[in-house]
mmCIF file of N, CA, C and O in Angstrom:
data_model
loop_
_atom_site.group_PDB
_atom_site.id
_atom_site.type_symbol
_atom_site.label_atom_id
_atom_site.label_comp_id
_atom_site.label_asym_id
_atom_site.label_seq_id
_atom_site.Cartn_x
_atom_site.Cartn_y
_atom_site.Cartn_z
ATOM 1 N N UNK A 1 -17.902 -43.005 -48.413
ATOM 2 C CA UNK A 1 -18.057 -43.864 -49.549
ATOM 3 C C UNK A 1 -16.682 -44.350 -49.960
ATOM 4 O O UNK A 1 -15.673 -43.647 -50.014
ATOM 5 N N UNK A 2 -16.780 -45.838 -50.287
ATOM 6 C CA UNK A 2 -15.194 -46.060 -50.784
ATOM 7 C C UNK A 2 -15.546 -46.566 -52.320
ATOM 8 O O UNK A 2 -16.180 -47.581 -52.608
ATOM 9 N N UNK A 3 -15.130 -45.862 -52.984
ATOM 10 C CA UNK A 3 -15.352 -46.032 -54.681
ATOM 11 C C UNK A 3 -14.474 -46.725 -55.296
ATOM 12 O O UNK A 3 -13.642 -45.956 -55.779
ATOM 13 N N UNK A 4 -14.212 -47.932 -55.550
ATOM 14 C CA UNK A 4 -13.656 -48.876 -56.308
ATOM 15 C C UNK A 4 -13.264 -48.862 -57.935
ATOM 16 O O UNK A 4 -14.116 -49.049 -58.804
ATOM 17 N N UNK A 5 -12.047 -48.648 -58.182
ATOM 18 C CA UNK A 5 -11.967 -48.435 -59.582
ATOM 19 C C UNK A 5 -10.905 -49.383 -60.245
ATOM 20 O O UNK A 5 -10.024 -49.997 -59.644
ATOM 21 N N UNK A 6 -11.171 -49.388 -61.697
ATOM 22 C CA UNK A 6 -10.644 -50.803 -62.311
ATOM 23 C C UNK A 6 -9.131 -49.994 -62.525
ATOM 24 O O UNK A 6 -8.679 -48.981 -61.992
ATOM 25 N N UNK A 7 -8.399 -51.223 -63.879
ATOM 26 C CA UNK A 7 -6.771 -50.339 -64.374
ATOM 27 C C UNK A 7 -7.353 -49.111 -65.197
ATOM 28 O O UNK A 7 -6.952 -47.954 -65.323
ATOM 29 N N UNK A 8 -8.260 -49.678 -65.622
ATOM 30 C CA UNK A 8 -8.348 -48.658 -66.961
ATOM 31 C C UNK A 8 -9.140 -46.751 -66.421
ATOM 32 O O UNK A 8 -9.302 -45.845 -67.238
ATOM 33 N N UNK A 9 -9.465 -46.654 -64.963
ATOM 34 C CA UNK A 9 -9.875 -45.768 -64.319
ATOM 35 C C UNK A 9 -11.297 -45.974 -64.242
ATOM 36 O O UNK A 9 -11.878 -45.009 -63.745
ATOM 37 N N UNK A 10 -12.154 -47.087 -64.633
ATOM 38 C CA UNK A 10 -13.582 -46.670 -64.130
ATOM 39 C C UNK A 10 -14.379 -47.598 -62.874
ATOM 40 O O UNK A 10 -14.276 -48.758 -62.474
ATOM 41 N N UNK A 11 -15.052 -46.646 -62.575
ATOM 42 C CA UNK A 11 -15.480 -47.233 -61.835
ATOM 43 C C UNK A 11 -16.267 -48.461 -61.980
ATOM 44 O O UNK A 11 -17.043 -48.778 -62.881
ATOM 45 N N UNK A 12 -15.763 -49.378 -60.441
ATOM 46 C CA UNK A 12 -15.979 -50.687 -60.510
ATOM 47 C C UNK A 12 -17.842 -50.622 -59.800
ATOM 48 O O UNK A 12 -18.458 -49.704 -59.259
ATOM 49 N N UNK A 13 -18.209 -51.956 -60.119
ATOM 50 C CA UNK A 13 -19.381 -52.247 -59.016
ATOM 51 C C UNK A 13 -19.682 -52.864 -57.496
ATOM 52 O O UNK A 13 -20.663 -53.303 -56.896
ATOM 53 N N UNK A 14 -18.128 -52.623 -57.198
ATOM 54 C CA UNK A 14 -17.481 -53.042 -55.596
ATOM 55 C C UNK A 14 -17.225 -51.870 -54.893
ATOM 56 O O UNK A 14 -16.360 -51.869 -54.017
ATOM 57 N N UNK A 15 -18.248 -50.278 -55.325
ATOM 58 C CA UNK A 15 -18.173 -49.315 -55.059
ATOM 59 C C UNK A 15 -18.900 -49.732 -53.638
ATOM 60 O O UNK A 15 -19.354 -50.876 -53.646
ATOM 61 N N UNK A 16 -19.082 -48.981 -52.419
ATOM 62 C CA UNK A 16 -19.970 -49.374 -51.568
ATOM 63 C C UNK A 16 -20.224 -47.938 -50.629
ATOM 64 O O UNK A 16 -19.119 -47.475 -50.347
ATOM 65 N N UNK A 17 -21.084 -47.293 -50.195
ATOM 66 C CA UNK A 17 -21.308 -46.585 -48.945
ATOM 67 C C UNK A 17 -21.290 -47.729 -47.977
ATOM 68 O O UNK A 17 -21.661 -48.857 -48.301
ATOM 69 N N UNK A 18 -20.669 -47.287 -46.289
ATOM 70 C CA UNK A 18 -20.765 -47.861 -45.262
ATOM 71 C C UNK A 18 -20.968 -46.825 -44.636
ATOM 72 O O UNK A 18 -20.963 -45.612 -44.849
ATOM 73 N N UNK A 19 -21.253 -47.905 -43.357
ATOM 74 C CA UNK A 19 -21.554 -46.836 -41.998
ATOM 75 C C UNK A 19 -20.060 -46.550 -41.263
ATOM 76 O O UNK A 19 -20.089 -46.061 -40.134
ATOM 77 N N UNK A 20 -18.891 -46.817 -41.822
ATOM 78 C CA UNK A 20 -17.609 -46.139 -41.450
ATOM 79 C C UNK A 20 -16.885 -47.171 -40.258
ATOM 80 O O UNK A 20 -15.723 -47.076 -39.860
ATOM 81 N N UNK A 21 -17.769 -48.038 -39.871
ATOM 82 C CA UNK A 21 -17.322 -49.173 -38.781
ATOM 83 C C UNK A 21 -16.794 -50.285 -40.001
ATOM 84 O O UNK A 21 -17.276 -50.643 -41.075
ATOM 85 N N UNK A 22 -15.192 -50.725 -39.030
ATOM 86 C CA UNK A 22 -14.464 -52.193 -40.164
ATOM 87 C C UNK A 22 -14.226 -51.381 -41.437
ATOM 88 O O UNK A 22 -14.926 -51.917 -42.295
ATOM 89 N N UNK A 23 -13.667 -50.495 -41.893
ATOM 90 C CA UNK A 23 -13.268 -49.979 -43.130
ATOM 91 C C UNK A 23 -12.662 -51.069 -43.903
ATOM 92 O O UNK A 23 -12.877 -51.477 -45.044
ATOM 93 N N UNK A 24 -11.462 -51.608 -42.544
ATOM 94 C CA UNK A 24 -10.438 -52.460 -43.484
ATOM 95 C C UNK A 24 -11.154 -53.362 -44.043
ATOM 96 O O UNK A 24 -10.855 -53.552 -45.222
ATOM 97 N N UNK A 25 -12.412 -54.308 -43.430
ATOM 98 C CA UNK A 25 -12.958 -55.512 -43.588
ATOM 99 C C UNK A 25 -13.723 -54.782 -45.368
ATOM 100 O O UNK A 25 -13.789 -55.629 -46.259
ATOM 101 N N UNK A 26 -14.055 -53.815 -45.611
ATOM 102 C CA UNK A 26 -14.742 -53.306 -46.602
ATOM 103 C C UNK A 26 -13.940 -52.694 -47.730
ATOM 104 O O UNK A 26 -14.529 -52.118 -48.645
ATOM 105 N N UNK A 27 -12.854 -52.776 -47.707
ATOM 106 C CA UNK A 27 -11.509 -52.658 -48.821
ATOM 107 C C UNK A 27 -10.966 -53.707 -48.866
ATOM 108 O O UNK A 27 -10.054 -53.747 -49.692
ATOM 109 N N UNK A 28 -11.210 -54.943 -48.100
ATOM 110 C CA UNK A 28 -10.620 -56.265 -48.304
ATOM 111 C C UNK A 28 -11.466 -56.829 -49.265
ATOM 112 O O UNK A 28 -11.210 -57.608 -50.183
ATOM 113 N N UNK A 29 -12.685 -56.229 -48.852
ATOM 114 C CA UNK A 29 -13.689 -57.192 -49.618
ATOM 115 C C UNK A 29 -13.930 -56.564 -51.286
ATOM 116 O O UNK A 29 -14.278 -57.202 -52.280
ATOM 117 N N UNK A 30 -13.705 -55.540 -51.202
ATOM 118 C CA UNK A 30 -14.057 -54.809 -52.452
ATOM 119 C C UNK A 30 -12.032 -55.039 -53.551
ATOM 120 O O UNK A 30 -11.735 -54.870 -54.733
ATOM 121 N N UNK A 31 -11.187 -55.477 -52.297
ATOM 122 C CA UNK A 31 -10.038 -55.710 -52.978
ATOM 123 C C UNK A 31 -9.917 -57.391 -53.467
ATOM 124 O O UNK A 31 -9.189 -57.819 -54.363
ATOM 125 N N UNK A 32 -10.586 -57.959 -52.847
ATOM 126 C CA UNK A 32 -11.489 -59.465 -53.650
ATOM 127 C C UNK A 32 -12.033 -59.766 -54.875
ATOM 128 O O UNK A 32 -12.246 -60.846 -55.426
ATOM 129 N N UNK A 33 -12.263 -58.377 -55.281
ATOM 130 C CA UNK A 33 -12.755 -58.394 -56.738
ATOM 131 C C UNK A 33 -11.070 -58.359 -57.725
ATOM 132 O O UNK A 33 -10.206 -57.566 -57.351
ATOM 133 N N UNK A 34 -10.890 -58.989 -58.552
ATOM 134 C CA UNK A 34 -9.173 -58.857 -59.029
ATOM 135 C C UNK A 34 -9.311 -57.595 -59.803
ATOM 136 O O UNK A 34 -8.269 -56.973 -60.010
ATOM 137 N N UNK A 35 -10.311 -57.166 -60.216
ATOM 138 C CA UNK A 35 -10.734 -56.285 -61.498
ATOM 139 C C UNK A 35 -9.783 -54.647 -60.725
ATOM 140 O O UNK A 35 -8.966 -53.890 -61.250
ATOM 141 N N UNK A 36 -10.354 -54.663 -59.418
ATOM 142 C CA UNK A 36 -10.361 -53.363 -58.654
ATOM 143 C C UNK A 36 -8.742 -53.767 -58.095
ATOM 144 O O UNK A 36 -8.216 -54.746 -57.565
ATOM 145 N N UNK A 37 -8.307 -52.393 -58.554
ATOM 146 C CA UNK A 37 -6.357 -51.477 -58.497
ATOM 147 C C UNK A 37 -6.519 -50.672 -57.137
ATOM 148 O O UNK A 37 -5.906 -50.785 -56.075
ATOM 149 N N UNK A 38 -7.330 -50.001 -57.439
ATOM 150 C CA UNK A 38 -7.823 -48.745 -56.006
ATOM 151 C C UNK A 38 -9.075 -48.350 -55.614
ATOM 152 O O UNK A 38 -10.057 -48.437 -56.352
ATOM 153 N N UNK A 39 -9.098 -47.952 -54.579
ATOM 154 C CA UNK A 39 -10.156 -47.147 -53.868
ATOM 155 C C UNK A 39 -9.993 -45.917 -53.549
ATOM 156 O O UNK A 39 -8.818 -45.641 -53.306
ATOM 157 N N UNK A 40 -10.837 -44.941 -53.443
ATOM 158 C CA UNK A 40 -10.898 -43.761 -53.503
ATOM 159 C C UNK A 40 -12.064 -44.184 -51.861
ATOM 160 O O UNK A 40 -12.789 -45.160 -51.671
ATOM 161 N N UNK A 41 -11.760 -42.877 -50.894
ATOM 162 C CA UNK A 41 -12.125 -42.547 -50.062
ATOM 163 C C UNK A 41 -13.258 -41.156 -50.644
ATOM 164 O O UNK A 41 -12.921 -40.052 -51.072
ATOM 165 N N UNK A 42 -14.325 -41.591 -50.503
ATOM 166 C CA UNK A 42 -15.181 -39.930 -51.064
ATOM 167 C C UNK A 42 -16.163 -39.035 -49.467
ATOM 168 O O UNK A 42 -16.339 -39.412 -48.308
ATOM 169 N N UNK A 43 -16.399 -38.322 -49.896
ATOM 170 C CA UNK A 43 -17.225 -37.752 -48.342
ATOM 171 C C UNK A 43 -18.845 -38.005 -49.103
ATOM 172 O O UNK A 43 -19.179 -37.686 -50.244
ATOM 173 N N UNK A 44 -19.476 -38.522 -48.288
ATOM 174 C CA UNK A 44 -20.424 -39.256 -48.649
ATOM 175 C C UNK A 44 -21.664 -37.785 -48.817
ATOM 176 O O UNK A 44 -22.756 -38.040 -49.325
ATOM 177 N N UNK A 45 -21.477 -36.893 -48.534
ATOM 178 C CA UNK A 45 -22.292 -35.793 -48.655
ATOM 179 C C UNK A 45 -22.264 -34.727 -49.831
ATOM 180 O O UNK A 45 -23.151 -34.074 -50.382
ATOM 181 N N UNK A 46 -20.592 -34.834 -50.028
ATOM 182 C CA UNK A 46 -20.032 -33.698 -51.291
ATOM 183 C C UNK A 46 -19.434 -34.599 -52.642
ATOM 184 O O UNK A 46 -19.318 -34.118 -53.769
ATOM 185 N N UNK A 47 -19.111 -35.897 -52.295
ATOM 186 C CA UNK A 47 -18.072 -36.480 -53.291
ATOM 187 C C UNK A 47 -17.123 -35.993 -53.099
ATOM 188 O O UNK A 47 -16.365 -36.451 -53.954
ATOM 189 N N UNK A 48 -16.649 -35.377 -52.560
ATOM 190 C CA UNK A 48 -15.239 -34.877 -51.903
ATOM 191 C C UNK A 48 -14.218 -35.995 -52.404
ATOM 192 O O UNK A 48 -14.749 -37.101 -52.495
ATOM 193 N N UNK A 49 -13.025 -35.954 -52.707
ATOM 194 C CA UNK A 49 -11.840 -37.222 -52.636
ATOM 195 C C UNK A 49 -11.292 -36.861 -51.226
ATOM 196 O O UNK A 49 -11.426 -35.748 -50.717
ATOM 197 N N UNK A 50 -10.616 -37.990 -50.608
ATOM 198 C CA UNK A 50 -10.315 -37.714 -49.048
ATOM 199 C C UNK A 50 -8.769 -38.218 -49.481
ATOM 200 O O UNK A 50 -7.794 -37.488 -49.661
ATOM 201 N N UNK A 51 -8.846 -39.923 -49.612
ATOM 202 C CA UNK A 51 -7.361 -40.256 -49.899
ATOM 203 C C UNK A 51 -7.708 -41.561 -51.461
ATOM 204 O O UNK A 51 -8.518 -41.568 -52.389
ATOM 205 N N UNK A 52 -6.866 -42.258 -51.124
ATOM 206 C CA UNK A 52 -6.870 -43.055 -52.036
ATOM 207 C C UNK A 52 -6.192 -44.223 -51.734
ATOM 208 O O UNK A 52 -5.030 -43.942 -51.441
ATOM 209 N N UNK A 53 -6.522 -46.000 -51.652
ATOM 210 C CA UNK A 53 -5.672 -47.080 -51.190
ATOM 211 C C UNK A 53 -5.367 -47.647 -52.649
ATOM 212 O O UNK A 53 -5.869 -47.021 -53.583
ATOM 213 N N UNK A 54 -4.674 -48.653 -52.907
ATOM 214 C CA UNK A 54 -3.566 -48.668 -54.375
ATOM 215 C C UNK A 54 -3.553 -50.245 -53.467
ATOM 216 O O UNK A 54 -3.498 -50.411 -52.249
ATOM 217 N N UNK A 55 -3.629 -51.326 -54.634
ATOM 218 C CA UNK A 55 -3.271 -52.385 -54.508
ATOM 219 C C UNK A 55 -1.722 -52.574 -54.775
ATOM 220 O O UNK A 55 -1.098 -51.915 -55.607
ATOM 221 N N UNK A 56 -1.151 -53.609 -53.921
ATOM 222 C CA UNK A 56 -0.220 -53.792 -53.620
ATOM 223 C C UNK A 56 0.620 -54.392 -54.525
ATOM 224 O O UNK A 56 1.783 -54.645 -54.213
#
């Protein structure tokens, strides 16, 4: 799961589960929204945090 979150820390609605194929194409697109700062990498089974990507 890549969980999309605004400045203010909440979560955005450019959150998305994928099937893990084209990641980048699916943080480009969810980084299209201006609202969304970062993404959070989650394990789609536990909510686990894995990493985290940070707009540039």
């Amino acid at each position: 799961m890549l969980r999309a979150y605004d400045a203010r820390g909440r979560i955005h609605d450019a959150t998305t589960v994928h099937d893990g194929t084209d990641p980048e194409a699916v943080i480009a697109a969810q980084f299209a929204h201006r609202e969304v700062v970062q993404i959070h990498s989650r394990n789609i089974a536990w909510g686990c945090f894995m990493f985290r990507v940070t707009r540039d």
